[in-house]
Coordinates of C-alpha atoms in Angstrom, one line a residue:
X1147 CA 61.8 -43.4 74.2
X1148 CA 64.3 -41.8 72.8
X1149 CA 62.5 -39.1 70.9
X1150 CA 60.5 -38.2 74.3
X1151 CA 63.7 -37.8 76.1
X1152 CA 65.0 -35.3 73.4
X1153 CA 61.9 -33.3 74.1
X1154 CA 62.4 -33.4 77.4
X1155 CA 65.8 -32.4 77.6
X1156 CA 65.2 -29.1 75.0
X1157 CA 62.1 -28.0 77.4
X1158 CA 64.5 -28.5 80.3
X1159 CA 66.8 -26.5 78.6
X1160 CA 64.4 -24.0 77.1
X1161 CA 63.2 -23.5 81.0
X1162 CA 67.2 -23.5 82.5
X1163 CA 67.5 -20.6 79.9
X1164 CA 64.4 -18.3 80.9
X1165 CA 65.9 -18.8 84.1
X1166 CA 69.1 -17.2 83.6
X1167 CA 67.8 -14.8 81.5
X1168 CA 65.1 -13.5 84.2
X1169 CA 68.2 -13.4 86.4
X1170 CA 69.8 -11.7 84.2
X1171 CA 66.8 -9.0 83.9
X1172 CA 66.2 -9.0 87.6
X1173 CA 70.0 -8.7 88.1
X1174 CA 70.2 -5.3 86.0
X1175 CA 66.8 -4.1 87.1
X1176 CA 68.5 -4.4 90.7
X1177 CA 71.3 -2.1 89.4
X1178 CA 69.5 0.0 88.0
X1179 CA 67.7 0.8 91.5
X1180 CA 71.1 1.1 93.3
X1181 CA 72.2 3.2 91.1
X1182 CA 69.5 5.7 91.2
X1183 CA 69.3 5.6 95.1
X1184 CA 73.0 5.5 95.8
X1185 CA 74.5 9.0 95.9
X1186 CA 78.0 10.4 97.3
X1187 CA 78.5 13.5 98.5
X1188 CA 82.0 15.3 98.6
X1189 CA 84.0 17.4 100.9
X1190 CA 82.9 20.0 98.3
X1191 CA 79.5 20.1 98.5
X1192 CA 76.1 20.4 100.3
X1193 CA 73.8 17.4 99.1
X1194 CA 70.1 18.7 99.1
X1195 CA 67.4 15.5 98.7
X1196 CA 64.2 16.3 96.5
X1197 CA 61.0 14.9 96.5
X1198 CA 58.2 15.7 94.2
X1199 CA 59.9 19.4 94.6
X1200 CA 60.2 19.3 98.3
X1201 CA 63.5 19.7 99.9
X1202 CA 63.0 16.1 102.3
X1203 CA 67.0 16.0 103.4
X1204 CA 70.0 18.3 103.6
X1205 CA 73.2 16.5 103.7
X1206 CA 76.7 18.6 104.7
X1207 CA 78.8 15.6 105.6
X1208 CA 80.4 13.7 102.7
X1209 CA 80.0 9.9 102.3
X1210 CA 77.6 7.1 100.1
X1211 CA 73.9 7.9 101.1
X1212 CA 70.5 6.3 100.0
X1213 CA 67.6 7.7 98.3
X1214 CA 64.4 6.7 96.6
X1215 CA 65.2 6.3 92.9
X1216 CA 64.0 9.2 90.4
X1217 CA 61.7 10.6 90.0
X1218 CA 60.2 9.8 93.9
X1219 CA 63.8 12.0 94.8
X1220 CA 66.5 13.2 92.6
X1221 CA 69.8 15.1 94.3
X1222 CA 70.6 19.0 94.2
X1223 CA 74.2 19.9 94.8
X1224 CA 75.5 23.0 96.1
X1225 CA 79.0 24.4 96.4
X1226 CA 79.8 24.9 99.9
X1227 CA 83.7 26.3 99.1
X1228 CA 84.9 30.3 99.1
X1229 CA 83.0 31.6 95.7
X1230 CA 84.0 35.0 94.1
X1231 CA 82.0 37.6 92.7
X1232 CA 83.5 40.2 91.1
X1233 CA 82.1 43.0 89.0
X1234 CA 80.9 43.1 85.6
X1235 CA 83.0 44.2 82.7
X1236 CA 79.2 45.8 81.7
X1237 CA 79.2 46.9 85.3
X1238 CA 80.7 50.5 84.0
X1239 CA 78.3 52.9 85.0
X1240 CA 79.7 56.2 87.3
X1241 CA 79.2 56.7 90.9
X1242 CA 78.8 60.3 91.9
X1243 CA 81.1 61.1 94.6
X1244 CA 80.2 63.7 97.5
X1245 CA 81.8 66.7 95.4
X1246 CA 79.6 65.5 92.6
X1247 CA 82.8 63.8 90.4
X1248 CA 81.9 61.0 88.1
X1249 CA 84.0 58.1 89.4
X1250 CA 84.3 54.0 87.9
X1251 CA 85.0 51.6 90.6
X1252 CA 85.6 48.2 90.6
X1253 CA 85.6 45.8 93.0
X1254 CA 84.9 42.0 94.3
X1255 CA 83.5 39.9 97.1
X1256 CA 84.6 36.4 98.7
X1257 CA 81.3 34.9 99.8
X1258 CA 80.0 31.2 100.4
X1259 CA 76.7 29.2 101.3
X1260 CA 76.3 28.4 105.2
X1261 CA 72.8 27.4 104.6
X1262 CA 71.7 25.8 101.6
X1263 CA 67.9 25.3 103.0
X1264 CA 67.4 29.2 102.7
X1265 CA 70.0 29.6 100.0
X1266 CA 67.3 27.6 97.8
X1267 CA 64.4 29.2 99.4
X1268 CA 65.0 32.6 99.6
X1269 CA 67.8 32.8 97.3
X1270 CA 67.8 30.1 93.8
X1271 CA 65.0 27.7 93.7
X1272 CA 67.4 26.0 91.2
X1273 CA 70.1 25.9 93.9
X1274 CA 72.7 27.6 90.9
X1275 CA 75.5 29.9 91.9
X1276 CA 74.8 32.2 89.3
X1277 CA 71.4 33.0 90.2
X1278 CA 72.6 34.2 94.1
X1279 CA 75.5 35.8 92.3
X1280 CA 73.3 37.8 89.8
X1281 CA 71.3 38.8 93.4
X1282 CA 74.2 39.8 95.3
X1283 CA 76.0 41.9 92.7
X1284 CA 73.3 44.4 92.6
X1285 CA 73.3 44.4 96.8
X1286 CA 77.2 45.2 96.8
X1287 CA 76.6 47.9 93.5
X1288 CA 74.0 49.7 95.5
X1289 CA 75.7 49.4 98.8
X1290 CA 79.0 50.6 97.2
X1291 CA 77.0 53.3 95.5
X1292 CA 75.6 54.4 98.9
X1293 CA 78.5 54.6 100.6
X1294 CA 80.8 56.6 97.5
X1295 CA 77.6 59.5 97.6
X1296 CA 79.3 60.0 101.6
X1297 CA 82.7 60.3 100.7
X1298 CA 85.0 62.1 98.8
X1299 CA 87.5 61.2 96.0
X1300 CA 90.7 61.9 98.4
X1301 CA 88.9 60.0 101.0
X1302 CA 88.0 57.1 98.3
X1303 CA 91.5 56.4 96.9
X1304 CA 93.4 56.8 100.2
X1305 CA 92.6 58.2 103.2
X1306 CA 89.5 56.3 103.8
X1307 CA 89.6 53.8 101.4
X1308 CA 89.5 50.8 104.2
X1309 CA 86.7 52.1 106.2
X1310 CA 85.0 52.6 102.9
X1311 CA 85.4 48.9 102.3
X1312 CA 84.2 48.1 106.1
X1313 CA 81.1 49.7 105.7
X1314 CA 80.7 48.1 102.6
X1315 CA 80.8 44.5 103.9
X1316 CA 78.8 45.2 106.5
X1317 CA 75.8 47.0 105.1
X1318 CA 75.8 43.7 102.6
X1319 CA 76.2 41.2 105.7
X1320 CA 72.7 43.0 107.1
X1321 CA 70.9 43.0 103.6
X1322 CA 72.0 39.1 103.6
X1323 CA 70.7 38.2 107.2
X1324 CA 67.5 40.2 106.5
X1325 CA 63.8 38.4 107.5
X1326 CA 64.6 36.2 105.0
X1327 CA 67.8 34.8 105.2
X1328 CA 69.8 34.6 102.1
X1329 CA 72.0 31.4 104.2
X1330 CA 75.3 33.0 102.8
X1331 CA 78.4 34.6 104.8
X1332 CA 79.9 37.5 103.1
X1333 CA 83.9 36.7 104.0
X1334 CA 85.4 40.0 102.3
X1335 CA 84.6 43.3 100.1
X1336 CA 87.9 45.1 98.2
X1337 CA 87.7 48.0 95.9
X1338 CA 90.4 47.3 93.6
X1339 CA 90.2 50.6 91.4
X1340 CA 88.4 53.9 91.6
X1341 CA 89.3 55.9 88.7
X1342 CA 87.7 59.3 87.2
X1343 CA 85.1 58.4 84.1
X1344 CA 86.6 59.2 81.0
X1345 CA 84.5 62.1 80.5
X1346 CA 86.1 64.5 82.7
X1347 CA 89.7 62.4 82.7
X1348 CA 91.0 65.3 80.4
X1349 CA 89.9 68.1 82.3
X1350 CA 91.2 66.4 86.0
X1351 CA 94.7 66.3 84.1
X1352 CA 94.6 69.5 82.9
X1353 CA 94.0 70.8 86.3
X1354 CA 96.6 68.6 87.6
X1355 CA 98.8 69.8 85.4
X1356 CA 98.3 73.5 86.0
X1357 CA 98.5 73.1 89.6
X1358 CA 101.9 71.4 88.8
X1359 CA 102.8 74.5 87.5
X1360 CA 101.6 76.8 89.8
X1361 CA 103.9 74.4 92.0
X1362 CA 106.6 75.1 89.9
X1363 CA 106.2 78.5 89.5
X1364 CA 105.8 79.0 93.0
X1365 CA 109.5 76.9 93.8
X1366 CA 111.2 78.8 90.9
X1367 CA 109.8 82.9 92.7
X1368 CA 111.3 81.3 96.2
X1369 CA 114.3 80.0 94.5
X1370 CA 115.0 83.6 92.8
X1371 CA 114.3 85.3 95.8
X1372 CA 116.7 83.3 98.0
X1373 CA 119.2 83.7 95.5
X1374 CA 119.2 87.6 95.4
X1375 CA 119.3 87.4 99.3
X1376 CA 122.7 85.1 98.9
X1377 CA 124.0 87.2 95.9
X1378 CA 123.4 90.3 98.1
X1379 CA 124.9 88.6 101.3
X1380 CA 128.0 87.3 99.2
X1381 CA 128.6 91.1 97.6
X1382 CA 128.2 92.9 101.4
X1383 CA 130.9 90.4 102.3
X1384 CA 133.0 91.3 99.4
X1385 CA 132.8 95.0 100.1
X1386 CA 133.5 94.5 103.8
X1387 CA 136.7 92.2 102.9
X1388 CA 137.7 94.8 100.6
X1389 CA 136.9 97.6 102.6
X1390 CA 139.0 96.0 105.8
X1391 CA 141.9 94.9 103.1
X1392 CA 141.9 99.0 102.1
X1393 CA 142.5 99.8 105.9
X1394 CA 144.8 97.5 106.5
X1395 CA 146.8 98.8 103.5
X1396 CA 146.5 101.8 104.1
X1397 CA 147.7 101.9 107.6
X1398 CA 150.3 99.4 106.5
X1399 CA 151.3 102.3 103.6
X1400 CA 151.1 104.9 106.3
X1401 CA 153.3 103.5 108.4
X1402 CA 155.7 102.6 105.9
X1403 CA 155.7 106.0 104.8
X1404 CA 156.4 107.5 108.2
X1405 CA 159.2 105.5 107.9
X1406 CA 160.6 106.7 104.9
X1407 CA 159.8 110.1 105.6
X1408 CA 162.0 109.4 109.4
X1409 CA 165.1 108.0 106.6
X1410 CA 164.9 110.8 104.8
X1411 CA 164.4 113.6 107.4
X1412 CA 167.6 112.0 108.9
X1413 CA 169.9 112.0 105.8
X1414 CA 168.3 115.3 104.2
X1415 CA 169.1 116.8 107.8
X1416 CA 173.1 115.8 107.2
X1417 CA 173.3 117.1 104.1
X1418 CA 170.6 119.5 102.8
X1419 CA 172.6 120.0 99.1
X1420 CA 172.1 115.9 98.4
X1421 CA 168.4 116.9 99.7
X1422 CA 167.7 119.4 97.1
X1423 CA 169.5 117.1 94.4
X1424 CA 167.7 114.2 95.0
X1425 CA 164.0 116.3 94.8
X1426 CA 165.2 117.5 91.5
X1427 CA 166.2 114.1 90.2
X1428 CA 162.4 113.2 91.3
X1429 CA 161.1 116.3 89.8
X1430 CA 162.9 115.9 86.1
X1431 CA 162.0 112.0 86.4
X1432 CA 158.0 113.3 86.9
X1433 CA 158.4 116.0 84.5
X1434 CA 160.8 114.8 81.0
X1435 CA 159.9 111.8 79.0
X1436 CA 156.1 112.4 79.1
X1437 CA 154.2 112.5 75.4
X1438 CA 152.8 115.6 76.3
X1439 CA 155.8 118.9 75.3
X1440 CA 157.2 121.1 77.8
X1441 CA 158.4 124.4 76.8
X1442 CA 160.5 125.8 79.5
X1443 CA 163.0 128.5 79.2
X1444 CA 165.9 127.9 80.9
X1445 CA 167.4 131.0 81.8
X1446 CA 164.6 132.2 83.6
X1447 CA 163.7 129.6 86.2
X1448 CA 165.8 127.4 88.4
X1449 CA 164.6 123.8 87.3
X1450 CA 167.2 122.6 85.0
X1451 CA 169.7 124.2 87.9
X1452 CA 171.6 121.0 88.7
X1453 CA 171.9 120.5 85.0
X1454 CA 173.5 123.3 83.7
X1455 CA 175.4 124.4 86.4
X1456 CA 176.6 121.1 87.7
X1457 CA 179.4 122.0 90.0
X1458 CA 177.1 124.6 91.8
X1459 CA 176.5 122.7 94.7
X1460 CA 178.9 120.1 96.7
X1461 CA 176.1 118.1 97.9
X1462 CA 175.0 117.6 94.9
X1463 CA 178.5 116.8 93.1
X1464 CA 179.1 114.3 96.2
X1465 CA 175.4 112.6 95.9
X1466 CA 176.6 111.9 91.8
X1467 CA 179.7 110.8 93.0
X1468 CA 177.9 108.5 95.5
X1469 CA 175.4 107.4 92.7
X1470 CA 178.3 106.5 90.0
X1471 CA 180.3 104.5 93.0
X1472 CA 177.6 102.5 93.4
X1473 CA 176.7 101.6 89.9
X1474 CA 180.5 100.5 89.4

């Protein structure tokens, strides 16, 4: 009895544990299934629900959905946020402008998927990113390409630059929305640089630079000229100044010399021997003491008169009288 009872006890035992373990198996294998059929989609992201290479489901709201477990269906996500493309570092390659100047431009685009049904279809059949930005960077190089041939370089770095970028954006948004839809928006085009190749760089400075001069050149002939006209303006002033000083001194000196010649009518007239003494004193004072020599004979004229015949004359001996008085 007892050795039946042991054998019963390690079969009942043997059986409890290929219970558990088939639990166990059934258990993970239960897992397993849940986790190949329960997917989340984020706030991030489209959710695009394959089977056998069929888009079945397109999910755009976030939250815990159900699918059949792979390879019946397998998920495709797709970014559903504000993407940027930007061009190329390789992307160097001149645009001819409408006066036929080789300009570089760069530029980039904010763009994001609206539809990711046609963005898959029409678009990336892998649903990547890259692919429909590889497709769209050669849209926006030929539309910016396009749009350059029209316009000029003035018009291209600043008059026009915004309308430039308008058309831009819109002649991509129609390529996009074409029969078959691309399902993206285009948000925004900007040209950040347009810049002459560097082929003719040297030559477009050089004829900066000479027209710099010519600038130059030109202020410097209108400076000189202007200054002339003031140089000639200031020296007509001078010589009217002068010219009215001259007038105004000489009437002064006429008038002063009326004067004198009203004093000395008056005391000549009272005494006409102090008269012809005092034009003597001024005529040896105008004659003696120059450097040049005077040879005159005195005997034979009457200039040295006063002086060797002083008492001759009672004006005169009362004018020397008057002089020496007053220098006492």
């Amino acid at each position: 009895m007892n050795m039946a009872d042991q054998n019963d006890n390690n079969t009942s035992r043997s059986l409890n544990i290929g219970k558990l373990g088939l639990l166990v198996v059934v258990a993970l294998l239960i897992l397993a299934i849940l986790d190949s059929s329960l997917f989340v989609v984020d706030q991030r992201r489209f959710g695009l629900v394959y089977q056998f290479g069929q888009v079945q489901r397109v999910i755009t709201q976030p939250g815990l959905y159900f699918k059949l477990p792979q390879p019946l269906q397998n998920v495709l996500y797709l970014d559903k946020r504000l993407l940027t493309l930007t061009s190329s570092d390789t992307d160097t390659e001149p645009v001819l402008t409408a006066e036929k100047q080789r300009v570089v431009i760069d530029w980039y685009v904010r763009w994001r998927i609206t539809d990711p049904l046609a963005y898959v279809r029409n678009v990336s059949l892998d649903g990547s990113e890259t692919a429909g930005a590889v497709q769209l960077s050669r849209v926006v190089r030929n539309a910016f390409q396009e749009e350059i041939n029209r316009r000029t370089v003035q018009e291209l770095i600043s008059s026009k630059r915004e309308e430039v970028m308008s058309d831009v954006k819109r002649m991509v948004s129609q390529a996009v929305k074409s029969d078959k839809p691309w399902g993206i928006e285009i948000v925004d085009v900007r040209l950040t640089r347009a810049d002459y190749a560097q082929s003719i760089t040297a030559s477009v400075y050089a004829r900066m630079q000479a027209e710099r001069e010519r600038v130059a050149n030109e202020l410097r002939s209108k400076g000189a000229a202007e200054a002339e006209q003031i140089r000639a303006d200031a020296d007509r002033q001078r010589q009217i100044i002068v010219a009215d000083a001259y007038r105004d001194a000489e009437q002064v000196r006429g008038e002063g010399d009326a004067q004198a010649n009203r004093v000395y009518a008056g005391a000549f007239g009272k005494n006409p021997g102090f008269a012809a003494f005092y034009r003597s004193l001024d005529a040896y004072r105008a004659s003696i003491g120059k450097s040049d020599v005077l040879v005159i004979d005195p005997a034979s004229v009457d200039f040295f008169k006063d002086m060797l015949h002083p008492g001759a004359d009672a004006g005169a001996i009362g004018a020397r009288q008057g002089i020496a008085a007053r220098r006492k």
